[in-house]
PDB file of C-alpha atoms in Angstrom:
ATOM      1  CA  MET A   5      -0.117   0.008  -0.117  1.00 82.00           C
ATOM      2  CA  THR A   6       0.991   3.579  -0.676  1.00 87.00           C
ATOM      3  CA  GLU A   7      -0.252   7.000   0.257  1.00 92.00           C
ATOM      4  CA  VAL A   8      -0.532   9.771  -1.857  1.00 96.00           C
ATOM      5  CA  LEU A   9       1.709  12.742  -0.530  1.00 95.00           C
ATOM      6  CA  SER A  10       0.852  15.263  -3.213  1.00 96.00           C
ATOM      7  CA  VAL A  11      -0.683  15.553  -6.818  1.00 96.00           C
ATOM      8  CA  LYS A  12       0.929  18.153  -9.247  1.00 95.00           C
ATOM      9  CA  GLU A  13       0.272  18.473 -13.140  1.00 94.00           C
ATOM     10  CA  SER A  14       3.431  18.618 -15.444  1.00 91.00           C
ATOM     11  CA  ARG A  15       3.301  19.071 -19.072  1.00 91.00           C
ATOM     12  CA  GLY A  16      -0.311  17.889 -18.948  1.00 91.00           C
ATOM     13  CA  THR A  17       0.188  14.726 -17.028  1.00 92.00           C
ATOM     14  CA  ARG A  18      -1.411  14.543 -13.641  1.00 95.00           C
ATOM     15  CA  ILE A  19       1.131  13.050 -11.143  1.00 96.00           C
ATOM     16  CA  ALA A  20       0.450  11.433  -7.936  1.00 96.00           C
ATOM     17  CA  VAL A  21       3.453  11.732  -5.728  1.00 96.00           C
ATOM     18  CA  CYS A  22       3.277   8.785  -3.099  1.00 93.00           C
ATOM     19  CA  ASP A  23       5.238   7.417  -0.124  1.00 89.00           C
ATOM     20  CA  ALA A  24       6.473   4.376  -1.794  1.00 83.00           C
ATOM     21  CA  GLY A  25       8.565   4.236  -4.789  1.00 80.00           C
ATOM     22  CA  PHE A  26      11.316   1.785  -6.302  1.00 75.00           C
ATOM     23  CA  ASN A  27      13.112   1.692  -3.240  1.00 73.00           C
ATOM     24  CA  ASN A  28       9.853  -0.208  -2.001  1.00 74.00           C
ATOM     25  CA  HIS A  29       8.612  -1.882  -4.984  1.00 73.00           C
ATOM     26  CA  LEU A  30      11.248  -2.487  -7.581  1.00 67.00           C
ATOM     27  CA  ALA A  31       9.234  -4.487  -9.857  1.00 65.00           C
ATOM     28  CA  ALA A  32       6.437  -2.030 -10.147  1.00 62.00           C
ATOM     29  CA  ALA A  33       8.638   0.443 -11.300  1.00 61.00           C
ATOM     30  CA  GLY A  34       9.807  -1.610 -13.931  1.00 62.00           C
ATOM     31  CA  MET A  35      13.380  -2.089 -12.851  1.00 60.00           C
ATOM     32  CA  MET A  36      13.346  -6.404 -12.759  1.00 58.00           C
ATOM     33  CA  GLY A  37      14.908  -6.543 -16.188  1.00 56.00           C
ATOM     34  CA  ALA A  38      11.497  -6.478 -17.997  1.00 58.00           C
ATOM     35  CA  VAL A  39      11.906  -5.887 -22.051  1.00 54.00           C
ATOM     36  CA  PHE A  40       8.485  -4.143 -22.029  1.00 58.00           C
ATOM     37  CA  ARG A  41       7.174  -1.860 -19.136  1.00 68.00           C
ATOM     38  CA  LYS A  42       3.624  -2.743 -17.909  1.00 74.00           C
ATOM     39  CA  ASN A  43       1.493  -0.987 -15.023  1.00 81.00           C
ATOM     40  CA  TYR A  44       1.027  -3.520 -12.087  1.00 79.00           C
ATOM     41  CA  PRO A  45      -2.801  -3.055 -11.386  1.00 85.00           C
ATOM     42  CA  PHE A  46      -3.772  -0.586  -8.596  1.00 89.00           C
ATOM     43  CA  ALA A  47      -6.744  -0.283  -6.460  1.00 90.00           C
ATOM     44  CA  VAL A  48      -8.059   2.832  -4.530  1.00 93.00           C
ATOM     45  CA  LEU A  49      -8.137   1.627  -0.952  1.00 90.00           C
ATOM     46  CA  ARG A  50      -9.216   5.459   0.254  1.00 90.00           C
ATOM     47  CA  CYS A  51     -10.174   8.163  -2.052  1.00 89.00           C
ATOM     48  CA  ALA A  52     -11.255  11.373  -0.566  1.00 86.00           C
ATOM     49  CA  ARG A  53     -12.822  13.160  -3.393  1.00 81.00           C
ATOM     50  CA  GLY A  54     -13.978  10.254  -5.972  1.00 77.00           C
ATOM     51  CA  GLY A  55     -15.673  11.232  -9.358  1.00 85.00           C
ATOM     52  CA  ASP A  56     -14.791  10.316 -12.731  1.00 92.00           C
ATOM     53  CA  GLU A  57     -11.732   8.461 -13.439  1.00 93.00           C
ATOM     54  CA  VAL A  58      -8.978  10.373 -15.020  1.00 94.00           C
ATOM     55  CA  GLU A  59      -5.448   9.624 -16.133  1.00 95.00           C
ATOM     56  CA  HIS A  60      -2.526   9.629 -13.806  1.00 96.00           C
ATOM     57  CA  GLN A  61       0.871   8.702 -13.555  1.00 95.00           C
ATOM     58  CA  ILE A  62       1.931   7.266 -10.008  1.00 94.00           C
ATOM     59  CA  ALA A  63       5.442   8.326  -8.877  1.00 93.00           C
ATOM     60  CA  GLY A  64       7.438   7.400  -5.688  1.00 89.00           C
ATOM     61  CA  PRO A  65       9.006   9.919  -3.372  1.00 88.00           C
ATOM     62  CA  LEU A  66      12.767   9.778  -4.537  1.00 84.00           C
ATOM     63  CA  CYS A  67      14.557  12.350  -6.170  1.00 80.00           C
ATOM     64  CA  THR A  68      14.720  10.469  -9.952  1.00 80.00           C
ATOM     65  CA  SER A  69      12.349  10.486 -12.557  1.00 81.00           C
ATOM     66  CA  ILE A  70      12.782   6.586 -13.030  1.00 81.00           C
ATOM     67  CA  ASP A  71      10.946   6.589  -9.423  1.00 85.00           C
ATOM     68  CA  THR A  72       7.819   5.775 -11.495  1.00 87.00           C
ATOM     69  CA  MET A  73       4.998   3.205 -10.582  1.00 86.00           C
ATOM     70  CA  ALA A  74       2.548   3.476 -13.067  1.00 90.00           C
ATOM     71  CA  ARG A  75       1.995   5.426 -16.152  1.00 92.00           C
ATOM     72  CA  LYS A  76      -1.374   6.550 -18.215  1.00 94.00           C
ATOM     73  CA  LEU A  77      -3.425   4.538 -15.088  1.00 94.00           C
ATOM     74  CA  MET A  78      -7.243   5.744 -14.718  1.00 94.00           C
ATOM     75  CA  LEU A  79      -8.148   6.368 -11.585  1.00 94.00           C
ATOM     76  CA  PRO A  80     -10.769   8.692  -9.173  1.00 95.00           C
ATOM     77  CA  PRO A  81      -9.114  12.016  -9.341  1.00 94.00           C
ATOM     78  CA  LEU A  82      -6.561  11.502  -6.309  1.00 96.00           C
ATOM     79  CA  SER A  83      -5.347  13.783  -3.576  1.00 95.00           C
ATOM     80  CA  ARG A  84      -3.169  14.313  -0.551  1.00 96.00           C
ATOM     81  CA  GLY A  85      -3.971  11.147   1.858  1.00 95.00           C
ATOM     82  CA  ASP A  86      -5.503   8.721  -0.568  1.00 95.00           C
ATOM     83  CA  VAL A  87      -4.184   5.289  -0.064  1.00 93.00           C
ATOM     84  CA  LEU A  88      -3.406   2.846  -3.327  1.00 93.00           C
ATOM     85  CA  ALA A  89      -2.916  -0.912  -3.254  1.00 86.00           C
ATOM     86  CA  VAL A  90      -0.091  -2.355  -5.666  1.00 83.00           C
ATOM     87  CA  LEU A  91      -1.726  -5.879  -6.862  1.00 80.00           C
ATOM     88  CA  LEU A  92      -0.090  -8.920  -7.997  1.00 74.00           C
ATOM     89  CA  SER A  93       2.872  -7.628  -6.331  1.00 67.00           C
ATOM     90  CA  GLY A  94       4.540 -11.381  -6.117  1.00 62.00           C
ATOM     91  CA  ALA A  95       7.496 -12.307  -3.868  1.00 62.00           C
ATOM     92  CA  TYR A  96       9.951  -9.611  -5.332  1.00 60.00           C
ATOM     93  CA  GLY A  97       7.863  -6.550  -4.514  1.00 62.00           C
ATOM     94  CA  LEU A  98      10.015  -5.629  -1.516  1.00 64.00           C
ATOM     95  CA  THR A  99      12.774  -8.236  -1.160  1.00 64.00           C
ATOM     96  CA  ALA A 100      14.311  -7.274  -4.461  1.00 65.00           C
ATOM     97  CA  SER A 101      14.124  -3.419  -3.704  1.00 67.00           C
ATOM     98  CA  PRO A 102      16.800  -0.971  -2.425  1.00 66.00           C
ATOM     99  CA  THR A 103      14.952  -0.405   0.892  1.00 68.00           C
ATOM    100  CA  ARG A 104      16.456   2.539   2.949  1.00 66.00           C
ATOM    101  CA  PHE A 105      17.857   4.259  -0.472  1.00 67.00           C
ATOM    102  CA  ILE A 106      18.382   7.964   0.223  1.00 68.00           C
ATOM    103  CA  SER A 107      17.374   7.335   3.881  1.00 67.00           C
ATOM    104  CA  HIS A 108      13.917   6.655   3.300  1.00 66.00           C
ATOM    105  CA  PRO A 109      12.461   4.054   5.929  1.00 68.00           C
ATOM    106  CA  GLU A 110      11.474   0.516   5.175  1.00 72.00           C
ATOM    107  CA  PRO A 111       7.891  -0.030   4.719  1.00 72.00           C
ATOM    108  CA  GLY A 112       5.972  -2.524   7.447  1.00 72.00           C
ATOM    109  CA  GLU A 113       5.282  -6.088   6.331  1.00 73.00           C
ATOM    110  CA  TYR A 114       2.300  -7.927   7.642  1.00 72.00           C
ATOM    111  CA  LEU A 115       1.450 -11.456   7.268  1.00 74.00           C
ATOM    112  CA  ILE A 116      -2.487 -12.176   7.183  1.00 73.00           C
ATOM    113  CA  ASP A 117      -3.415 -15.861   8.218  1.00 81.00           C
ATOM    114  CA  ALA A 118      -6.236 -17.924   7.193  1.00 86.00           C
ATOM    115  CA  GLY A 119      -7.939 -16.818  10.226  1.00 87.00           C
ATOM    116  CA  GLY A 120      -7.827 -13.203   9.616  1.00 82.00           C
ATOM    117  CA  GLY A 121      -4.877 -12.424  12.068  1.00 84.00           C
ATOM    118  CA  LEU A 122      -2.438  -9.817  11.677  1.00 81.00           C
ATOM    119  CA  THR A 123       1.636 -10.748  12.153  1.00 81.00           C
ATOM    120  CA  ASP A 124       4.306  -7.822  11.961  1.00 79.00           C
ATOM    121  CA  ILE A 125       6.541  -9.580   9.712  1.00 75.00           C
ATOM    122  CA  SER A 126       8.933  -6.514   8.959  1.00 73.00           C
ATOM    123  CA  GLU A 127      12.739  -7.089   8.156  1.00 66.00           C
ATOM    124  CA  SER A 128      13.508  -4.594  10.858  1.00 61.00           C
ATOM    125  CA  ARG A 129      11.323  -6.492  13.510  1.00 55.00           C
ATOM    126  CA  LEU A 130      13.038  -9.496  12.292  1.00 52.00           C
ATOM    127  CA  ASN A 131      16.323  -8.414  12.746  1.00 56.00           C
ATOM    128  CA  ALA A 132      15.829  -6.913  16.131  1.00 55.00           C
ATOM    129  CA  SER A 133      14.166  -9.893  17.410  1.00 53.00           C
ATOM    130  CA  GLY A 134      16.324 -12.549  16.081  1.00 53.00           C
ATOM    131  CA  SER A 135      13.869 -15.313  14.639  1.00 57.00           C
ATOM    132  CA  LEU A 136      10.455 -14.556  12.884  1.00 55.00           C
ATOM    133  CA  MET A 137       9.753 -18.348  13.454  1.00 57.00           C
ATOM    134  CA  ALA A 138      10.417 -18.506  16.847  1.00 60.00           C
ATOM    135  CA  ASP A 139       8.097 -15.247  17.169  1.00 61.00           C
ATOM    136  CA  LEU A 140       5.400 -17.017  14.949  1.00 61.00           C
ATOM    137  CA  THR A 141       5.594 -20.271  16.910  1.00 61.00           C
ATOM    138  CA  GLU A 142       5.543 -17.874  20.361  1.00 65.00           C
ATOM    139  CA  ALA A 143       2.700 -15.942  19.224  1.00 60.00           C
ATOM    140  CA  ARG A 144       0.668 -19.104  18.548  1.00 60.00           C
ATOM    141  CA  ALA A 145       1.355 -21.049  21.624  1.00 57.00           C
TER     142      ALA A 145
END
């Protein structure tokens, strides 16, 4: 998931700048060796304004033009605080990404189990506590 930080117009393109970019999702930014760049599907989880869909470019917070997650994506008019989900991310969404790039914080990762329980499996938590499996086993006991 990513939150919209700001929206701007540049050369006729509506750009939603989000708090996640290629440092969190290298594959969605097209940096995983894809020959043909394609947009991952996005879902709007929270949108304050709603309305007819308009074309957006979804960009990350980094200071480079390659930090683009999607182009020509039709979504309701986005504004600051709206939340999007990157769908079909696969196993390499975060793990192949250059987390902490330019000192940006790493995102949280959560596991939703079959019963709907939520477990924080963020890398920083794993490194701080030692063994994720031990934590999960202890939590179930």
